[in-house]
CSV table of C-alpha atoms in Angstrom, one decimal:
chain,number,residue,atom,x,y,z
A,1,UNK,CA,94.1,95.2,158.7
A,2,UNK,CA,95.6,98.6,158.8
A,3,UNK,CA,93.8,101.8,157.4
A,4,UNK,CA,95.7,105.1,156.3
A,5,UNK,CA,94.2,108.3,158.2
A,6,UNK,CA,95.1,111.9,157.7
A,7,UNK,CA,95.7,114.5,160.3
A,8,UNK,CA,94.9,117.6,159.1
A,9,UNK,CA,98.3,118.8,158.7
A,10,UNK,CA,98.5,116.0,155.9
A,11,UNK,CA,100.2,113.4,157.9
A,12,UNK,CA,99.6,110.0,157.1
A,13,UNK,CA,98.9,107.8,159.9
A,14,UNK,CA,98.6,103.7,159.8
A,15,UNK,CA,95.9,102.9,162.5
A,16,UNK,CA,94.2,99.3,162.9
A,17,UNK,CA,91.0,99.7,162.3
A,18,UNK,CA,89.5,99.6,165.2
A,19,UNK,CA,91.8,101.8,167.0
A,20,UNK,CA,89.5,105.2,167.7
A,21,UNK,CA,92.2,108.1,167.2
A,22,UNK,CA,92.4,110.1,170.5
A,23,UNK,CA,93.2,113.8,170.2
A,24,UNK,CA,92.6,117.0,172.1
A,25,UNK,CA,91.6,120.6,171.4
A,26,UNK,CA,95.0,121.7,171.4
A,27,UNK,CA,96.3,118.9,168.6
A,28,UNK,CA,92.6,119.6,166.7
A,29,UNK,CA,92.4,123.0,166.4
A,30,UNK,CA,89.1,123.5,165.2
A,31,UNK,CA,87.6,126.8,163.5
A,32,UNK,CA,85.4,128.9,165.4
A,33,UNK,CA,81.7,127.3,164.4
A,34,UNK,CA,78.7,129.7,163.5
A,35,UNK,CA,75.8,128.7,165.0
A,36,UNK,CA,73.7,126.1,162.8
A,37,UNK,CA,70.9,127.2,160.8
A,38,UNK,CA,69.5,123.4,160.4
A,39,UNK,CA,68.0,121.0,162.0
A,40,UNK,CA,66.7,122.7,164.9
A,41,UNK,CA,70.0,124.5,165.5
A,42,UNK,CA,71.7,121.2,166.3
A,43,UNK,CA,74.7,119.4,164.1
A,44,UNK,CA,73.3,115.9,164.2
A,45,UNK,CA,74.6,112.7,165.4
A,46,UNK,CA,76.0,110.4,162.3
A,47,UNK,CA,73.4,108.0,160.2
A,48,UNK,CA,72.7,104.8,161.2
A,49,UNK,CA,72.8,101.8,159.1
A,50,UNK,CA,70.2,100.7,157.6
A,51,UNK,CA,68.5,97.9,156.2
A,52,UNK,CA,69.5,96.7,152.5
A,53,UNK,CA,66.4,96.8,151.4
A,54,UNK,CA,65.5,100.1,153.1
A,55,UNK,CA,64.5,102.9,151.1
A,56,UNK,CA,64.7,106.9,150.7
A,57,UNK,CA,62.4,108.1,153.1
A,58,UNK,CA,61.0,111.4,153.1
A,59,UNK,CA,60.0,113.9,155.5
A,60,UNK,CA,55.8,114.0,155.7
A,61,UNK,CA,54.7,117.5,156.7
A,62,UNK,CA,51.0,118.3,157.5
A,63,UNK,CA,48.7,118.6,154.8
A,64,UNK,CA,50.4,115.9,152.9
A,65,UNK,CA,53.4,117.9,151.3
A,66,UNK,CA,56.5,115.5,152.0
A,67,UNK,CA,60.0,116.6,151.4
A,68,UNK,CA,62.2,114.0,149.9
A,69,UNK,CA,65.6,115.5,149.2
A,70,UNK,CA,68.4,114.6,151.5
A,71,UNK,CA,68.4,116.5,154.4
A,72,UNK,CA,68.7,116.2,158.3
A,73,UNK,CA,65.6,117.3,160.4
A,74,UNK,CA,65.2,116.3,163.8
A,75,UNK,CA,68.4,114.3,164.1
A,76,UNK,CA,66.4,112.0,161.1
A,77,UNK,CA,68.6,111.3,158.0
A,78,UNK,CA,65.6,112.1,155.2
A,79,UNK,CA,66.1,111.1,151.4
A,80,UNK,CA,69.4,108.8,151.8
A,81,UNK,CA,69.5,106.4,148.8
A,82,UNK,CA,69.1,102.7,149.1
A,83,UNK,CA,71.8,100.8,150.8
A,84,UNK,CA,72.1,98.0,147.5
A,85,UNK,CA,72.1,101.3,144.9
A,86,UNK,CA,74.5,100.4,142.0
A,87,UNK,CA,75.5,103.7,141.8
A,88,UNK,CA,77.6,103.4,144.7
A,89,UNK,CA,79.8,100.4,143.7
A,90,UNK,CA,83.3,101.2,144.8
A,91,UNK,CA,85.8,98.2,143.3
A,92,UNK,CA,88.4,99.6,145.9
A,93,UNK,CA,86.6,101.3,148.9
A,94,UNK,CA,88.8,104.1,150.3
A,95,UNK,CA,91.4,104.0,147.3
A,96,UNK,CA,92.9,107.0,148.7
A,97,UNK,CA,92.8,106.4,152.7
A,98,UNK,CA,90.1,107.5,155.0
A,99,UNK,CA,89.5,111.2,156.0
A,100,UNK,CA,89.6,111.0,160.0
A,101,UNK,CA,88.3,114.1,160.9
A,102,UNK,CA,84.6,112.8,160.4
A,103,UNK,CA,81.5,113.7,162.8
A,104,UNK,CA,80.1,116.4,164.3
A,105,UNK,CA,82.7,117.7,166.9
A,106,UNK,CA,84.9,118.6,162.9
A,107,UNK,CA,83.8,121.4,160.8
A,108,UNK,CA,85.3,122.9,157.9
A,109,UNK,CA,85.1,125.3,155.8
A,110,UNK,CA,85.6,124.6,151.9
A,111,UNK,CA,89.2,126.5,151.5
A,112,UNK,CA,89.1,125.8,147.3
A,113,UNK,CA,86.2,124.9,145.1
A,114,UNK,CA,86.5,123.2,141.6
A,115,UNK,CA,83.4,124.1,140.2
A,116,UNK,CA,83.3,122.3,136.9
A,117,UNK,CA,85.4,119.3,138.2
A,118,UNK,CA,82.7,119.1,141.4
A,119,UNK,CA,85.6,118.7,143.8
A,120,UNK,CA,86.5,120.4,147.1
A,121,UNK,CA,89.3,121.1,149.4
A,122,UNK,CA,89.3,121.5,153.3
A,123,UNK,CA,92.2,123.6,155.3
A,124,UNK,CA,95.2,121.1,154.7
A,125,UNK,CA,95.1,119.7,151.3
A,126,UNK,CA,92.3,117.4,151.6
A,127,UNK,CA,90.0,117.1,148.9
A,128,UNK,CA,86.8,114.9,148.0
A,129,UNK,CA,84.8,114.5,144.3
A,130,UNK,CA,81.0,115.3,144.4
A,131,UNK,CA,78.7,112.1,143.6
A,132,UNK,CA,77.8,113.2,139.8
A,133,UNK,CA,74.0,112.4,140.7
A,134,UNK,CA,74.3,114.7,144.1
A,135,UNK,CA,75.5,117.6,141.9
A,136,UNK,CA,72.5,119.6,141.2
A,137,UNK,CA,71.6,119.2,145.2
A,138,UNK,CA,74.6,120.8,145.8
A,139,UNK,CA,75.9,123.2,142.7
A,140,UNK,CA,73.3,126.5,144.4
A,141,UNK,CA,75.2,126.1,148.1
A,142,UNK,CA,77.9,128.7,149.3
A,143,UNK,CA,81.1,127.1,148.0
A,144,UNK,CA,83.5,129.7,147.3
A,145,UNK,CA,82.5,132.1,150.0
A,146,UNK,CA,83.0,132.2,153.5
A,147,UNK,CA,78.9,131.3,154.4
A,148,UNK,CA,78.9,127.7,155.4
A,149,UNK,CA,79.9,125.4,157.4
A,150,UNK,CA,80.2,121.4,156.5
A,151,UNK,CA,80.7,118.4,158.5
A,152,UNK,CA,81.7,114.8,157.2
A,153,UNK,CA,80.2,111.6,158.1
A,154,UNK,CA,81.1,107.8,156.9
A,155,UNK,CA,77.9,106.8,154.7
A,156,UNK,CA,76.9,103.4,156.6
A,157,UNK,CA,75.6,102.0,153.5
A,158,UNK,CA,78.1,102.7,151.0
A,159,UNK,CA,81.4,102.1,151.4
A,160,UNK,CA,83.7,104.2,150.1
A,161,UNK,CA,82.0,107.1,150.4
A,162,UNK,CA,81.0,110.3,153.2
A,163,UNK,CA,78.0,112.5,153.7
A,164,UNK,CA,79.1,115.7,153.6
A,165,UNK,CA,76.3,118.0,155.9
A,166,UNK,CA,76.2,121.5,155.5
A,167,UNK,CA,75.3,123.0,158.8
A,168,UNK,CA,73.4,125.9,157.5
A,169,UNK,CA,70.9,124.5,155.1
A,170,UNK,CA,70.3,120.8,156.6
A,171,UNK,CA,70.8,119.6,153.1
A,172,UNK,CA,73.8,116.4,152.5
A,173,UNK,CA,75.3,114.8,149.2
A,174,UNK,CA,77.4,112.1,148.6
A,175,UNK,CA,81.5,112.5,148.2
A,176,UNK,CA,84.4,110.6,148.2
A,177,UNK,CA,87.4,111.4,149.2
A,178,UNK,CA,90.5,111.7,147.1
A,179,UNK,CA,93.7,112.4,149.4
A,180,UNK,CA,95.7,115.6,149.8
């Protein structure tokens, strides 16, 4: 099975699937990074799959407050929905191709925002749709300013769609990516 990724410059390139892409600094040029506000001052290693019956779990402070909105503490992936939530039916996973630049040796800044359309573009064309339900998590963050810093990570439970981690405030939504 072949998959279509994108280099940043906008190139489409059919890899097998299981083929990891191989690149070095000079063919990645990466923007200087900002040091992270969140999660301890550390970009986190991607989510791990989970159970399909697993569900949000939140982060339990002392004194019994417990934060359960998504966000990254510790390297732990707090608030993700359940793996078998309807609202993540895709009919065609990854209509558009796959965004390769994914993990947290890639960050980008958000080059153009769409505010009442809930999409943004990277450096290079590529753009992704904000999950409706993920809006209001999301609509208060710095997206049309030069403040933060995202990275993207495949969602292991729901096909078809990323996290995308802002750096700075620890918080995630759910996107999908639409080409360039």
């Amino acid at each position: 099975m072949l998959q279509l990724r994108f280099s940043r410059s906008g190139r489409k390139n059919a890899l097998a699937s299981s083929a990891p892409e191989q690149r070095t600094q000079q063919e990645h040029p990466q923007r200087e990074a900002n040091a992270p506000r969140a999660n301890q001052g550390r970009i986190p290693p991607a989510p791990a799959r989970r159970e399909p019956r697993a569900v949000p779990e939140p982060q339990r402070h002392d004194g019994g407050r417990m934060n359960s909105t998504p966000h990254v503490s510790n390297d732990h992936w707090f608030g993700h929905d359940k793996p078998n939530d309807k609202r993540y039916h895709v009919d065609h996973p990854f209509e558009h191709g796959r965004f390769g630049d994914i993990g947290p040796s890639h960050r980008f800044r958000v080059e153009r925002f769409d505010r009442d359309n809930h999409r943004f573009w990277f450096p290079g064309g590529f753009y992704f749709q904000i999950a409706p339900w993920d809006w209001s998590l999301a609509s208060d963050w710095c997206w049309d300013c030069d403040a933060d810093d995202y990275v993207v990570y495949d969602d292991p439970d729901h096909d078809g769609w990323y996290l995308l981690y802002n750096v700075h405030t620890g918080a995630y939504i759910h996107a999908q990516y639409m080409g360039s």
